[in-house]
C-alpha positions as MATLAB code, in Angstrom:
seq = 'XXXXXXXXXXXXXXXXXXXXXXXXXXXXXXXXXXXXXXXXXXXXXXXXXXXXXXXXXXXXXXXXXXXXXXXXXXXXXXXXXXXXXXXXXXXXXXXXXXXXXXXXXXXXXXXXXX';
ca = [
      -0.161   -0.155   -0.036;
       2.597    2.334    1.085;
       4.562    2.074   -2.596;
       1.126    2.411   -4.316;
       0.906   -0.737   -5.301;
      -2.880   -0.775   -6.222;
      -5.665   -1.328   -7.921;
      -9.292   -1.144   -7.421;
     -12.311   -2.797   -8.361;
     -16.348   -2.358   -8.355;
     -16.366   -5.889   -5.924;
     -15.319   -8.428   -8.706;
     -11.818  -10.464   -8.580;
     -10.511   -8.251  -11.832;
      -6.650   -8.946  -11.986;
      -5.044   -6.420  -13.122;
      -0.935   -5.579  -14.343;
       0.130   -1.668  -15.732;
       3.110   -1.260  -16.513;
       5.316    2.202  -18.005;
       8.608    0.418  -19.688;
       8.193   -1.460  -16.827;
       7.950    0.040  -13.916;
       5.035   -0.545  -11.889;
       1.973    0.881  -10.968;
       1.850    3.320   -8.395;
       5.785    4.187   -9.577;
       6.916    7.665  -10.380;
       9.435    7.928  -12.654;
      12.279   11.034  -13.207;
      11.613   12.371  -16.632;
      15.461   12.000  -17.441;
      14.948    8.087  -17.723;
      12.657    8.022  -20.193;
      15.410    7.859  -23.200;
      13.004    6.623  -26.126;
       8.984    6.367  -26.296;
       6.705    5.414  -23.845;
       5.397    1.764  -24.003;
       2.608    1.127  -21.858;
       1.687   -2.187  -20.641;
      -1.521   -3.810  -19.728;
      -2.579   -7.006  -18.656;
      -6.473   -8.216  -16.948;
      -8.166  -11.267  -16.266;
     -11.596  -10.620  -15.901;
     -14.305  -12.171  -14.306;
     -16.270  -10.728  -17.440;
     -16.001  -11.108  -20.863;
     -13.561   -7.755  -21.160;
     -15.249   -5.073  -23.253;
     -12.552   -1.932  -22.988;
      -9.260   -1.599  -21.943;
      -8.592    2.444  -21.681;
      -5.537    4.331  -21.314;
      -5.878    7.751  -19.517;
      -2.986   10.728  -19.789;
      -3.290   13.346  -17.469;
      -7.677   13.421  -16.974;
      -7.876   13.012  -20.377;
      -8.702    9.884  -22.671;
      -5.708    8.481  -25.092;
      -6.402    5.530  -26.508;
      -9.017    3.311  -26.225;
      -8.559   -0.814  -27.069;
     -12.393   -2.150  -27.777;
     -11.737   -6.168  -26.749;
     -13.389   -9.079  -28.663;
     -16.598  -10.980  -27.142;
     -16.182  -13.770  -24.787;
     -12.840  -12.681  -23.923;
     -12.045  -13.106  -20.477;
      -8.000  -11.741  -20.337;
      -6.316   -9.355  -22.385;
      -2.833   -8.048  -23.649;
      -2.552   -4.305  -24.548;
       1.305   -2.624  -26.224;
       0.529    0.733  -27.040;
       3.025    2.954  -27.270;
       2.633    7.302  -26.521;
       5.324    9.051  -29.215;
       3.377   12.625  -27.875;
       5.942   12.434  -24.138;
       6.248   16.401  -23.067;
       8.313   15.711  -20.137;
       8.816   19.568  -19.426;
       6.067   19.234  -17.013;
       4.829   16.269  -15.000;
       2.954   13.715  -16.360;
       0.400   10.575  -15.444;
      -1.153    8.062  -16.712;
      -3.735    4.815  -15.576;
      -5.633    2.527  -16.688;
      -9.538    1.984  -16.609;
     -11.501   -2.082  -17.178;
     -14.878   -2.033  -17.736;
     -16.472   -5.772  -17.794;
     -19.381   -6.568  -20.541;
     -21.436   -7.170  -17.370;
     -20.122   -2.987  -16.503;
     -17.882   -3.907  -13.818;
     -14.632   -2.345  -13.814;
     -10.737   -2.460  -12.337;
      -8.534    1.341  -12.195;
      -5.228    0.516  -11.813;
      -3.377    3.083   -9.563;
      -0.903    5.882  -11.431;
       2.815    6.132  -12.738;
       3.811    9.929  -12.814;
       6.417   11.237  -15.158;
       7.879   13.893  -13.267;
       9.526   16.110  -15.129;
      13.439   17.382  -15.417;
      14.529   19.321  -12.573;
];
């Protein structure tokens, strides 16, 4: 809990793993450690069919993956090539199942270079 490596669900035991360039959810990354592009990965195991996976950056939807029918397990790899490292940024994932149960990851923060 102290390291913020947690996520929330609406009650169902959805399993969620979210990473940015290998750093796990809850992490803070110095902008100087981002040398190329930002790779966001998500692995989710739902209790029902997964409807969509959404990436949120700085409070706005960056990307949404609509998932196939009857899939309770999904993976997502997304590259954010619009990285403005002159300011702080944060990313998190939101998962919505077809039965409307949901999960949210803790954010991963990129802290601007001083």
